[in-house]
Coordinates of C-alpha atoms in Angstrom, one line a residue:
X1021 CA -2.0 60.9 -74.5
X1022 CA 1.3 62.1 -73.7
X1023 CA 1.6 64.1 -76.9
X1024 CA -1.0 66.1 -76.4
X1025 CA 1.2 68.2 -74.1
X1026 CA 4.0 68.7 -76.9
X1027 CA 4.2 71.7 -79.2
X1028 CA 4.2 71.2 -83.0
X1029 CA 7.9 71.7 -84.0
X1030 CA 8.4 69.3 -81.2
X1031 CA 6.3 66.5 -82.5
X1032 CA 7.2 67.2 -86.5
X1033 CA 10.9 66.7 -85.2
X1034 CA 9.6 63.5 -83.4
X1035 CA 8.0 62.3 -86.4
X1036 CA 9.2 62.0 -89.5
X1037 CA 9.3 64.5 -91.9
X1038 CA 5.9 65.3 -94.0
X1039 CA 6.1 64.1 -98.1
X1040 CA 5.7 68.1 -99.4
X1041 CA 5.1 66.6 -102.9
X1042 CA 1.1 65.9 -102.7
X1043 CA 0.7 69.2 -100.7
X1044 CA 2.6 70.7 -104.2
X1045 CA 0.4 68.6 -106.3
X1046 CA -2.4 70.2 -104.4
X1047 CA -1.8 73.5 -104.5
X1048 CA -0.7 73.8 -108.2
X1049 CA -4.5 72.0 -108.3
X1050 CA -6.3 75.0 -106.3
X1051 CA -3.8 78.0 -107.7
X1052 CA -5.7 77.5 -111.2
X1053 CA -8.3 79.8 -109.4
X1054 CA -6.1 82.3 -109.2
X1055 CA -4.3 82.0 -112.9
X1056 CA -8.1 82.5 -113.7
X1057 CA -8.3 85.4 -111.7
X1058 CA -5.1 86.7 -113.1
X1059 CA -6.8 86.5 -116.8
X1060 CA -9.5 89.1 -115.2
X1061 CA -7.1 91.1 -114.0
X1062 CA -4.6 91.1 -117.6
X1063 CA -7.4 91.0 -120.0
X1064 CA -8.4 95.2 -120.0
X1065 CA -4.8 96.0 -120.7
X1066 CA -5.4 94.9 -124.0
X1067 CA -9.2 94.8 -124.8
X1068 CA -9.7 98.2 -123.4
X1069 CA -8.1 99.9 -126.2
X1070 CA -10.1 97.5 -128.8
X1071 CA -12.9 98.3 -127.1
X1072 CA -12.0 102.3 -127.6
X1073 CA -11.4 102.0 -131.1
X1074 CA -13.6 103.5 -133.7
X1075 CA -11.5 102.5 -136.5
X1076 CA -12.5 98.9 -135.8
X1077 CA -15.4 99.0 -137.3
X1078 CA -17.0 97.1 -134.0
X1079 CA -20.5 96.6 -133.2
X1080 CA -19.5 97.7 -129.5
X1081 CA -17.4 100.8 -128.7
X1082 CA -17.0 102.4 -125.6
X1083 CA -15.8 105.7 -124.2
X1084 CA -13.0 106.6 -121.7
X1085 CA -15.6 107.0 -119.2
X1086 CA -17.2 103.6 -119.5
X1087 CA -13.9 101.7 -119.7
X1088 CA -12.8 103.7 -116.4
X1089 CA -16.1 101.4 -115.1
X1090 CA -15.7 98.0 -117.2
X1091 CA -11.9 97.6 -115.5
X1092 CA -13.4 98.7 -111.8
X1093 CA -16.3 97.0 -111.8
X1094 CA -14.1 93.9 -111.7
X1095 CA -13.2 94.9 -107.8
X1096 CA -16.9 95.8 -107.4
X1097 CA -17.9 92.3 -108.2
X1098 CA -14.6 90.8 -105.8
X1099 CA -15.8 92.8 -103.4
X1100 CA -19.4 91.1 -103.4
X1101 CA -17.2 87.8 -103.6
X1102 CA -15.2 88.5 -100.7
X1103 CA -18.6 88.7 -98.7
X1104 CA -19.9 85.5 -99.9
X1105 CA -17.1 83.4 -99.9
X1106 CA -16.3 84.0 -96.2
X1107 CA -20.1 82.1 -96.1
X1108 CA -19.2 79.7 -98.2
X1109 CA -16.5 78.2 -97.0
X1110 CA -17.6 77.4 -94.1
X1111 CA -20.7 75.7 -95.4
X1112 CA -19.7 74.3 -98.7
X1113 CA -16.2 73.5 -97.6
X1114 CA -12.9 75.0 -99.1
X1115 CA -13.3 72.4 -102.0
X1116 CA -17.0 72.9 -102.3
X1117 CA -16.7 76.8 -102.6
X1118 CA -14.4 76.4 -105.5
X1119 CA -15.5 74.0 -107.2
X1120 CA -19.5 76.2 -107.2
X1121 CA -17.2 79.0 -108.3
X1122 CA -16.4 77.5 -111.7
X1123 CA -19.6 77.9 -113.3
X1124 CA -20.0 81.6 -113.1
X1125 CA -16.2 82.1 -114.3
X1126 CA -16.9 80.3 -117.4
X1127 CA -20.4 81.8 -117.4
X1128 CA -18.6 85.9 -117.2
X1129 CA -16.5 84.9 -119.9
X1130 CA -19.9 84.2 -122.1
X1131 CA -21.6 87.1 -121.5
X1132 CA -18.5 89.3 -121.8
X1133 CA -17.3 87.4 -125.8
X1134 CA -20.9 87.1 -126.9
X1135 CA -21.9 91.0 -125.1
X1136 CA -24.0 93.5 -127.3
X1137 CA -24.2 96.6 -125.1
X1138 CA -22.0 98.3 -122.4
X1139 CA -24.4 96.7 -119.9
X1140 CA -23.4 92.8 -120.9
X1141 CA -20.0 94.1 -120.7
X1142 CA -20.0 95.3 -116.8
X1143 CA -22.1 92.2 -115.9
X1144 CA -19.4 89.9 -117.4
X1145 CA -17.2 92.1 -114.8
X1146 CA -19.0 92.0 -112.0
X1147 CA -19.6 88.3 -112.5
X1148 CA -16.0 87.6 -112.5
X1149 CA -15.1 89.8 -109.7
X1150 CA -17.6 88.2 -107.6
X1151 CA -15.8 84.8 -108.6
X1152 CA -12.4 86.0 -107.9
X1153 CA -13.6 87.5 -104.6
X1154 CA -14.7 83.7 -103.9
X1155 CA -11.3 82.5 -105.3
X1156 CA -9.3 85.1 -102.9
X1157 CA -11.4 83.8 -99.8
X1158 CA -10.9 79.7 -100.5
X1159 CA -8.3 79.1 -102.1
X1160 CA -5.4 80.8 -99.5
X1161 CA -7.5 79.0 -96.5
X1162 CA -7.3 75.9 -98.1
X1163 CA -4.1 76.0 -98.6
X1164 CA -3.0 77.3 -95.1
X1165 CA -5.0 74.8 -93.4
X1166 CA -3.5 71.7 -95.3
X1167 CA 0.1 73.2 -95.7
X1168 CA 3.2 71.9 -93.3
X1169 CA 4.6 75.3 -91.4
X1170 CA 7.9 74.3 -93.0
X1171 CA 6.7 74.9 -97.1
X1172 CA 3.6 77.1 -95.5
X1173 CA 5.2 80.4 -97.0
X1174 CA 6.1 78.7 -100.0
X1175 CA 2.9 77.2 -100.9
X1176 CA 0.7 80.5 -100.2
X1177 CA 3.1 82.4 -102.4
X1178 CA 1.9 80.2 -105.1
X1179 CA -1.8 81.8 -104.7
X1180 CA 0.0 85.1 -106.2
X1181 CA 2.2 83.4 -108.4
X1182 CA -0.7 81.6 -110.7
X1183 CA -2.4 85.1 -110.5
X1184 CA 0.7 86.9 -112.3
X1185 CA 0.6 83.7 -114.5
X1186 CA -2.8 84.4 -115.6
X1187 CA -1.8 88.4 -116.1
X1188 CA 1.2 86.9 -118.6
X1189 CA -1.4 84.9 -120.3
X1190 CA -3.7 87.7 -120.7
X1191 CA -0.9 89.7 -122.1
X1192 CA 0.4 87.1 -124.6
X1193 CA -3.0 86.4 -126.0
X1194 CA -3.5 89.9 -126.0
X1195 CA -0.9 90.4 -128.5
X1196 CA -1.9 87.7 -131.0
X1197 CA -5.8 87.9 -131.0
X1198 CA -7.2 90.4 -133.2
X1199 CA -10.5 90.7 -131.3
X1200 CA -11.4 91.3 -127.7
X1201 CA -13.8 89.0 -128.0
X1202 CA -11.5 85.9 -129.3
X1203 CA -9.7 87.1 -126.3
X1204 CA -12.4 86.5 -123.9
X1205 CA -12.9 83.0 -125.0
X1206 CA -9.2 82.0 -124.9
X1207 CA -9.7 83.5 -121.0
X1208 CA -12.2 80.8 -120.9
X1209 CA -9.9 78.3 -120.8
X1210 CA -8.1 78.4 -117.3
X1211 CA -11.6 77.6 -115.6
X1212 CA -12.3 74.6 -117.5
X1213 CA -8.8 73.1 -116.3
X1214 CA -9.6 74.4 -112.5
X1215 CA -12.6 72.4 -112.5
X1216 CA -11.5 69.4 -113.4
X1217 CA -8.4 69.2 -110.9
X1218 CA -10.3 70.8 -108.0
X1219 CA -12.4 67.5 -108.2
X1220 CA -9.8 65.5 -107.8
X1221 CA -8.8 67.0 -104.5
X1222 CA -9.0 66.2 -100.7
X1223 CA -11.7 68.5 -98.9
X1224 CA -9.2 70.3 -95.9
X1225 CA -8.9 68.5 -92.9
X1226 CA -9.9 71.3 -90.6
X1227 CA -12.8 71.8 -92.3
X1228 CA -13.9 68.2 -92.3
X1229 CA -12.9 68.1 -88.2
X1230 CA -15.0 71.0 -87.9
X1231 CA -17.9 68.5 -89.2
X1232 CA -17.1 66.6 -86.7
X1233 CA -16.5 63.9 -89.7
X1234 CA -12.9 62.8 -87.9
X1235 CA -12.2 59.6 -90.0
X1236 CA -12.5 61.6 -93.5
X1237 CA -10.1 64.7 -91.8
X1238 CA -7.7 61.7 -90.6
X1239 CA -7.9 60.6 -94.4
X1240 CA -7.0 63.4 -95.9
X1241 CA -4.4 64.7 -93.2
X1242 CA -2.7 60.9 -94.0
X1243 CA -3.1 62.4 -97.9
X1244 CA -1.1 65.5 -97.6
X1245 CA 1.0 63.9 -95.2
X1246 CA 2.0 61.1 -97.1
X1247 CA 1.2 57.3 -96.0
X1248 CA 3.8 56.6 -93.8
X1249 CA 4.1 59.7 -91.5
X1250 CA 2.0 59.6 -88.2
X1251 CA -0.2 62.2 -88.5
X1252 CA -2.3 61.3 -84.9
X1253 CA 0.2 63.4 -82.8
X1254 CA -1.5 66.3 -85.3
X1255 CA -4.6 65.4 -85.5
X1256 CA -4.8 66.0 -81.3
X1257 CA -3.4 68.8 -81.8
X1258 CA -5.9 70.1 -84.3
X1259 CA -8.7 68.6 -82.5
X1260 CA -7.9 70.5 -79.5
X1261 CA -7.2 73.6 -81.2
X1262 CA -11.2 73.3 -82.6
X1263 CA -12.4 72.5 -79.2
X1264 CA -10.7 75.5 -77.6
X1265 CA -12.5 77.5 -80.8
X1266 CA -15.7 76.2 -80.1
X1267 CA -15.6 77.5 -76.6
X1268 CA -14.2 81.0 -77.8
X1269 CA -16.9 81.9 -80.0
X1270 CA -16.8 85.5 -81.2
X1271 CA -19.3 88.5 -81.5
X1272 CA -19.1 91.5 -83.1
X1273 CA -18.1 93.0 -79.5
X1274 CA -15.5 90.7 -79.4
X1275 CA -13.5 92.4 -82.3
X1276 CA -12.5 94.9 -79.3
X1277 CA -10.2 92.2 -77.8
X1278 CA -6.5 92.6 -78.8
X1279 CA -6.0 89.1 -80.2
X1280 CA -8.4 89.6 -82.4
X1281 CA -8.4 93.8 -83.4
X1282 CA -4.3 93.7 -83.4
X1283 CA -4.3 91.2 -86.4
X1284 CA -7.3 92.1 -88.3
X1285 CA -6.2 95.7 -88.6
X1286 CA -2.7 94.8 -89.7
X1287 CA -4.4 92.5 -92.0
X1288 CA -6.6 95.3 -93.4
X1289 CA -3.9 97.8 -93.5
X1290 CA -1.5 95.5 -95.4
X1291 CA -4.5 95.2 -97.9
X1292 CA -5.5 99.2 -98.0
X1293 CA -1.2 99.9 -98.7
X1294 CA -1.3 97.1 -101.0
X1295 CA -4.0 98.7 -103.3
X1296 CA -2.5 102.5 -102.7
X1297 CA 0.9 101.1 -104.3
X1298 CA -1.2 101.5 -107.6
X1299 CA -0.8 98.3 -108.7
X1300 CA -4.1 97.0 -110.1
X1301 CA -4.3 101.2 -111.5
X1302 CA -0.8 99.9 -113.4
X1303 CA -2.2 96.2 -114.3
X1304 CA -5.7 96.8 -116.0
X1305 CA -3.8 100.4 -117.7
X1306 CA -0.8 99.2 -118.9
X1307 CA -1.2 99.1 -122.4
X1308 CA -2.8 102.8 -122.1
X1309 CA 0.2 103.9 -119.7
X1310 CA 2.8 102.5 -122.1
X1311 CA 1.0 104.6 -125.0
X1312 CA 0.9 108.0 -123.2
X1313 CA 4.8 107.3 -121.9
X1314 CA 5.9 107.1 -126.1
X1315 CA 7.9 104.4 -125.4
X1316 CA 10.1 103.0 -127.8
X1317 CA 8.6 99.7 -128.1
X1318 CA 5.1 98.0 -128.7
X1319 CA 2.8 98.5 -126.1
X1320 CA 1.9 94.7 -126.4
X1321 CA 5.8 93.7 -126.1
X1322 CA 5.8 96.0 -123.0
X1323 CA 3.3 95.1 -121.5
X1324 CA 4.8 90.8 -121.9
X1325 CA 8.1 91.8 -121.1
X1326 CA 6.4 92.9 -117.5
X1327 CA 4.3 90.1 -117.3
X1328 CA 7.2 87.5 -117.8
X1329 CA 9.3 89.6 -115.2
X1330 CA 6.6 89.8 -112.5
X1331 CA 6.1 85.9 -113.2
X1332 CA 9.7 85.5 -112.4
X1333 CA 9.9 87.3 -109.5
X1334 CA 7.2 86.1 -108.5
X1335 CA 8.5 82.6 -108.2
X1336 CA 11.8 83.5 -106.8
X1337 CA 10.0 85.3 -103.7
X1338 CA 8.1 81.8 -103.1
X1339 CA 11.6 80.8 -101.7
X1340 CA 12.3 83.5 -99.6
X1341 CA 9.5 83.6 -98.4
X1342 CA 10.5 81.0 -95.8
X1343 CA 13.9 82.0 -95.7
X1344 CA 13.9 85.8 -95.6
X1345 CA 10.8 86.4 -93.6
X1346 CA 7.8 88.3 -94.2
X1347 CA 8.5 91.4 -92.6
X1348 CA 12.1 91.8 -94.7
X1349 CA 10.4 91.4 -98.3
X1350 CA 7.6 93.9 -97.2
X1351 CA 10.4 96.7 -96.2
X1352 CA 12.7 96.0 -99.4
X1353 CA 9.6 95.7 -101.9
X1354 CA 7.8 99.3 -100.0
X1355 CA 11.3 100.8 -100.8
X1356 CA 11.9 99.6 -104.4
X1357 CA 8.6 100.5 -105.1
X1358 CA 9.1 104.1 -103.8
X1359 CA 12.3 104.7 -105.9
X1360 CA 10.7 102.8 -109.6
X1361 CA 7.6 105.7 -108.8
X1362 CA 9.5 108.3 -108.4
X1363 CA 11.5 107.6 -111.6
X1364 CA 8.7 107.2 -113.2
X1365 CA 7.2 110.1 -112.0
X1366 CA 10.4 112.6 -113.0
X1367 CA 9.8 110.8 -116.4
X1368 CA 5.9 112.2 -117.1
X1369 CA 7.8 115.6 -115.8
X1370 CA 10.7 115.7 -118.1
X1371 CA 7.6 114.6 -120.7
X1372 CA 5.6 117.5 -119.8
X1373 CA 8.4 119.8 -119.6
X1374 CA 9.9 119.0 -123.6
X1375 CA 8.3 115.8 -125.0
X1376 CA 10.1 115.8 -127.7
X1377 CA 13.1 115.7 -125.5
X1378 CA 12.1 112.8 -123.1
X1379 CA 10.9 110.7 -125.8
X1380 CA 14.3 110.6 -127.5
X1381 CA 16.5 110.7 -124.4
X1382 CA 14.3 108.9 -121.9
X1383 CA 12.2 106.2 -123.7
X1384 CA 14.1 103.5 -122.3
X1385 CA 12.6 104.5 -118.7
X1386 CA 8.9 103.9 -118.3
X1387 CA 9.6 100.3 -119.5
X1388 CA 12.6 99.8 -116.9
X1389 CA 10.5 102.0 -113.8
X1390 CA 7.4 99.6 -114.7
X1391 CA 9.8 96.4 -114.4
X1392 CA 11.6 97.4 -110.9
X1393 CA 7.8 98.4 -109.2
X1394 CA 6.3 94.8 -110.4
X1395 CA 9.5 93.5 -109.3
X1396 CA 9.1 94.9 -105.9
X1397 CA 5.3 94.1 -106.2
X1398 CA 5.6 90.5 -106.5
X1399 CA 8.6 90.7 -103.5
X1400 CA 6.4 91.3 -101.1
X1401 CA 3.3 92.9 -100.9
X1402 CA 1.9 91.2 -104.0
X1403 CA 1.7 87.6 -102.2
X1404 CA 2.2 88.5 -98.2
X1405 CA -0.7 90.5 -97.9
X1406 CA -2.5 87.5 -98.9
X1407 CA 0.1 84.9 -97.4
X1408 CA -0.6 86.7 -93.9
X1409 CA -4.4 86.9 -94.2
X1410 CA -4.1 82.9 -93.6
X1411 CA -1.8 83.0 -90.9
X1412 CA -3.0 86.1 -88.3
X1413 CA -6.1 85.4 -87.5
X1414 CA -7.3 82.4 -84.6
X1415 CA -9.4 79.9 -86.2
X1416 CA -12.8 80.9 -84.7
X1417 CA -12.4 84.5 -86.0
X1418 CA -10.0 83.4 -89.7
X1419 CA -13.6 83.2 -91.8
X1420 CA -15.2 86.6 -90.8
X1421 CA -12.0 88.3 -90.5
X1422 CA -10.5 86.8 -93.7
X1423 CA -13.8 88.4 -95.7
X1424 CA -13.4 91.4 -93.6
X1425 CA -9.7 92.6 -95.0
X1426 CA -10.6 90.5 -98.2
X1427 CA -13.6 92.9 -98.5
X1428 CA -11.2 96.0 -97.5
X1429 CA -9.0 94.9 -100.6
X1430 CA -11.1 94.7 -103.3
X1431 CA -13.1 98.2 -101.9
X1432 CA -9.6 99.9 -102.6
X1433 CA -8.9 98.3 -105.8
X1434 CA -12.4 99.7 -107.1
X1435 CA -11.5 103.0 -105.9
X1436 CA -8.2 103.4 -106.9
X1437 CA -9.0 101.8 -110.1
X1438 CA -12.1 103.9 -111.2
X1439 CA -10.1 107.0 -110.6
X1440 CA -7.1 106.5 -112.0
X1441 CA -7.6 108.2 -114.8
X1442 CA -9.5 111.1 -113.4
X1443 CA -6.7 111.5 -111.5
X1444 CA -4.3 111.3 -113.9
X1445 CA -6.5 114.0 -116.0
X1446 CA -6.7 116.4 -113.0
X1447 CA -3.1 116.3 -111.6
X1448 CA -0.8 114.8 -114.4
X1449 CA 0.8 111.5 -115.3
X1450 CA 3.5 112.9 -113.0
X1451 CA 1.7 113.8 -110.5
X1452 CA -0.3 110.7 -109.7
X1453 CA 2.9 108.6 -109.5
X1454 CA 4.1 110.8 -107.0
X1455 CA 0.7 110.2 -105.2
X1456 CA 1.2 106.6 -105.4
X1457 CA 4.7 106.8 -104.3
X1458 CA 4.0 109.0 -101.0
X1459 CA 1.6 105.8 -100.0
X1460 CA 4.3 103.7 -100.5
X1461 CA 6.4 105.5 -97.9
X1462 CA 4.0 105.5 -95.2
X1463 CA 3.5 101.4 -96.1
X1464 CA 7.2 101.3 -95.6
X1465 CA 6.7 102.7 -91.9
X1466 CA 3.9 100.5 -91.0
X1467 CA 6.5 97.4 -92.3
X1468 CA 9.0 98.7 -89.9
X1469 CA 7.2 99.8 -86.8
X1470 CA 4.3 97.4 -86.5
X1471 CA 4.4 94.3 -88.8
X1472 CA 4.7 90.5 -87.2
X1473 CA 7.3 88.5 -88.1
X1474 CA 5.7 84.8 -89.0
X1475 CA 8.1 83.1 -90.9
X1476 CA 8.5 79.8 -89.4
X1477 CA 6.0 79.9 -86.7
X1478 CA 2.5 77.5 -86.2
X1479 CA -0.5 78.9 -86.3
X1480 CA -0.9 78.4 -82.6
X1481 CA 2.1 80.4 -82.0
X1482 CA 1.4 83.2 -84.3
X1483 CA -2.0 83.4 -81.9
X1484 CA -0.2 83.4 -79.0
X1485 CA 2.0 86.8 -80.2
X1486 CA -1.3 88.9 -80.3
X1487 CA -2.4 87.5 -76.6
X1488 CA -5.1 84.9 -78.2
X1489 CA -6.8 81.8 -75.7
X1490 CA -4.4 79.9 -74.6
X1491 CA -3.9 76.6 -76.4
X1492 CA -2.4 73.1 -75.6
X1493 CA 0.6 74.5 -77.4
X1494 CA 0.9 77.3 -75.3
X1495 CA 0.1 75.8 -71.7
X1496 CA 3.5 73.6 -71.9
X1497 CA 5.2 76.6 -73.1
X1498 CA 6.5 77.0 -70.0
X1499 CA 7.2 73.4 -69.3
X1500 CA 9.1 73.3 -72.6
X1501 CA 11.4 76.5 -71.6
X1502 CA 11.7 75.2 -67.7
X1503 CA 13.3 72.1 -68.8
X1504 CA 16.1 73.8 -70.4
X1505 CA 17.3 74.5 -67.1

């Protein structure tokens, strides 16, 4: 009973160390959601134009207009998602909600290979958002619940790791398939493998505790933690933390209270700047983007050559993650991504000015502004937006307040999606760079001025920094920092 009274780090320095390697094994498994996602999000760049193209001799074309709506309607559908899955997962369980998500992926890819109409085409969409939505809402909680604070950073960076995955295989199939609808069914793919190694995974202990089914939670603690680590000294930990959640119940009133409003509008904010950067705009366009910039290679090459370099990156920043910090990778990817959008922007200027002139002097620089704003994408607020949603919020508010930002997300990426090229029609390709780059610099102030450090910190702790109910953790806080002296 005495550890009850001790603070995580305390009782993980205690113990020994966690095995990370079937809490790796584990979130490769879960991440497929996300590479499936990913496909969704790669697959416009290069059907879109297919879909466009009279010469084709397709049963299906569609007009600038309705492919402005077949790439937002994606969002449109994640939004929906979003919604639902902060239901399901605390009904069906983490593992239950993604595995009832499979289904209708595989089912969006049907209706979107096999479509006749415009219509088939935005259900596909929708149907896929609404999956992805889902994916966005279980898959980081899952992980966050089940993940040591020590790889915690590294392991939720893997969520937008597979999702840049599944953009690179998009964009690779992209280039070889001669049909948007072979494409489609190659998409189909991913899903099929998610299913089968979502089943072989442990439900997440929290979850189960939450139950009240405390033998199977103990089991599948002991599974992520390996056989011989002690995993009791946690497991009163976490059983405390769900009593003190029971007995702090929220209402919507109760989003008024600091410890709850602080985080959730951070969280929401990080979301609304993520979307403003332009990025999904830039991901279901690029193709179209890289044909308006005349650049001197293929639009398909282009657009792999970006896809490789933002899977890359991607994967470096799931090691500083936990080295660097949070709040560090924000500030250098808001500031990278200012100066690549500014380049970019003087480019569509110099364009507009003399095209003739740009074309043969500046062709190099679309391409190389494209690769520096995904590099500075995937940095930072690519994966900590999402990384931060699992770690802000008190367990008895993190499934309402998770769909809450989720939902915030995915309303921006609609909006900024369906009128990019409006936008881009009404104020130039210049212009609406330098739109998404005057975002980027108010994101950059936000970083500085008002984002929480949480590298390295429990989820108890991170609680604590906004003024939330105090916890075992934090009663012997004290204790711990008297006894020094």
């Amino acid at each position: 009973m005495g550890d009850i009274g001790r603070s995580t780090s305390e009782l993980l320095e205690r113990n020994k160390e966690p095995s990370h390697l079937t809490q790796y094994i584990a979130a490769i498994s879960v991440t497929l959601g996300a590479l499936s996602f990913g496909t969704n999000l790669g697959y416009t760049s290069d059907a879109s134009p297919q879909l466009m193209d009279n010469s084709t001799n397709s049963s299906l074309v569609i007009t600038m207009e309705q492919n402005n709506w077949f790439s937002s309607t994606f969002n449109l559908g994640a939004l929906i998602g979003g919604l639902l899955g902060g239901m399901c997962v605390n009904t069906l369980g983490r593992r239950g909600t993604m595995l009832a998500s499979v289904l209708p992926f595989l089912g969006s890819w049907m209706i979107i290979a096999f479509a006749q109409n415009f219509a088939m085409l935005v259900c596909g969409r929708v149907l896929a958002g609404l999956c992805a939505g889902v994916t966005c809402i279980a898959v980081p909680t899952y992980i966050g619940e089940f993940a040591s604070p020590d790889i915690r950073g590294t392991l939720g960076t893997g969520f937008q790791l597979m999702v840049v995955v599944g953009l690179e295989y998009a964009y690779v199939f992209g280039a070889v398939m001669t049909t948007w609808r072979g494409m489609a069914l190659v998409c189909a793919i991913p899903p099929v493998i998610y299913l089968f190694l979502v089943f072989f995974t442990k439900e997440s202990p929290t979850y189960l505790l939450s139950k009240g089914k405390d033998k199977e939670a103990k089991e599948a603690l002991q599974y992520f933690r390996g056989k011989h680590y002690d995993v009791e000294p946690e497991m009163q930990l976490m059983r405390k933390t769900q009593e003190e959640a029971r007995q702090n119940t929220v209402s919507l009133s109760d989003l008024k209270k600091p410890y709850i409003l602080k985080p959730l509008l951070i969280s929401c904010t990080l979301m609304v700047f993520q979307q403003l950067s332009g990025v999904n705009a830039v991901l279901f366009n690029l193709s179209l983007i890289f044909e308006e910039a005349g650049s001197g290679l293929p639009d398909d090459v282009s657009s792999i050559i970006v896809g490789l370099v933002q899977v890359v990156v991607t994967a470096i920043s799931g090691i500083l993650m936990d080295k660097a910090g949070r709040k560090v990778l924000l500030i250098i990817s808001a500031a990278a991504m200012i100066v690549s959008l500014v380049a970019l922007d003087v480019y569509f200027y110099e364009k507009f000015l003399n095209e003739e002139r740009a074309v043969e002097t500046l062709s190099w620089l679309p391409l190389t502004c494209l690769i520096i704003f995904i590099t500075a994408f995937s940095i930072g607020f690519g994966p900590i937006p999402w990384l931060m949603m699992g770690e802000l919020f008190s367990l008895n508010v993190r499934g309402p307040a998770s769909s809450l930002a989720t939902m915030v997300n995915w309303t921006m990426a609609f909006l900024v999606t369906l009128l990019f090229q409006p936008l881009q029609e009404a104020i130039g390709p210049y212009g609406i760079y330098w739109l998404f780059a005057g975002f980027c610099a108010i994101s950059l102030l936000f970083c500085i001025l008002v984002v929480p450090e949480t590298k390295g910190k429990t989820l108890q702790e991170i609680t604590r920094h906004f003024g939330g109910p105090v916890t075992t953790e934090d009663a012997t806080k004290k204790q711990e920092e008297l006894s020094r002296f």
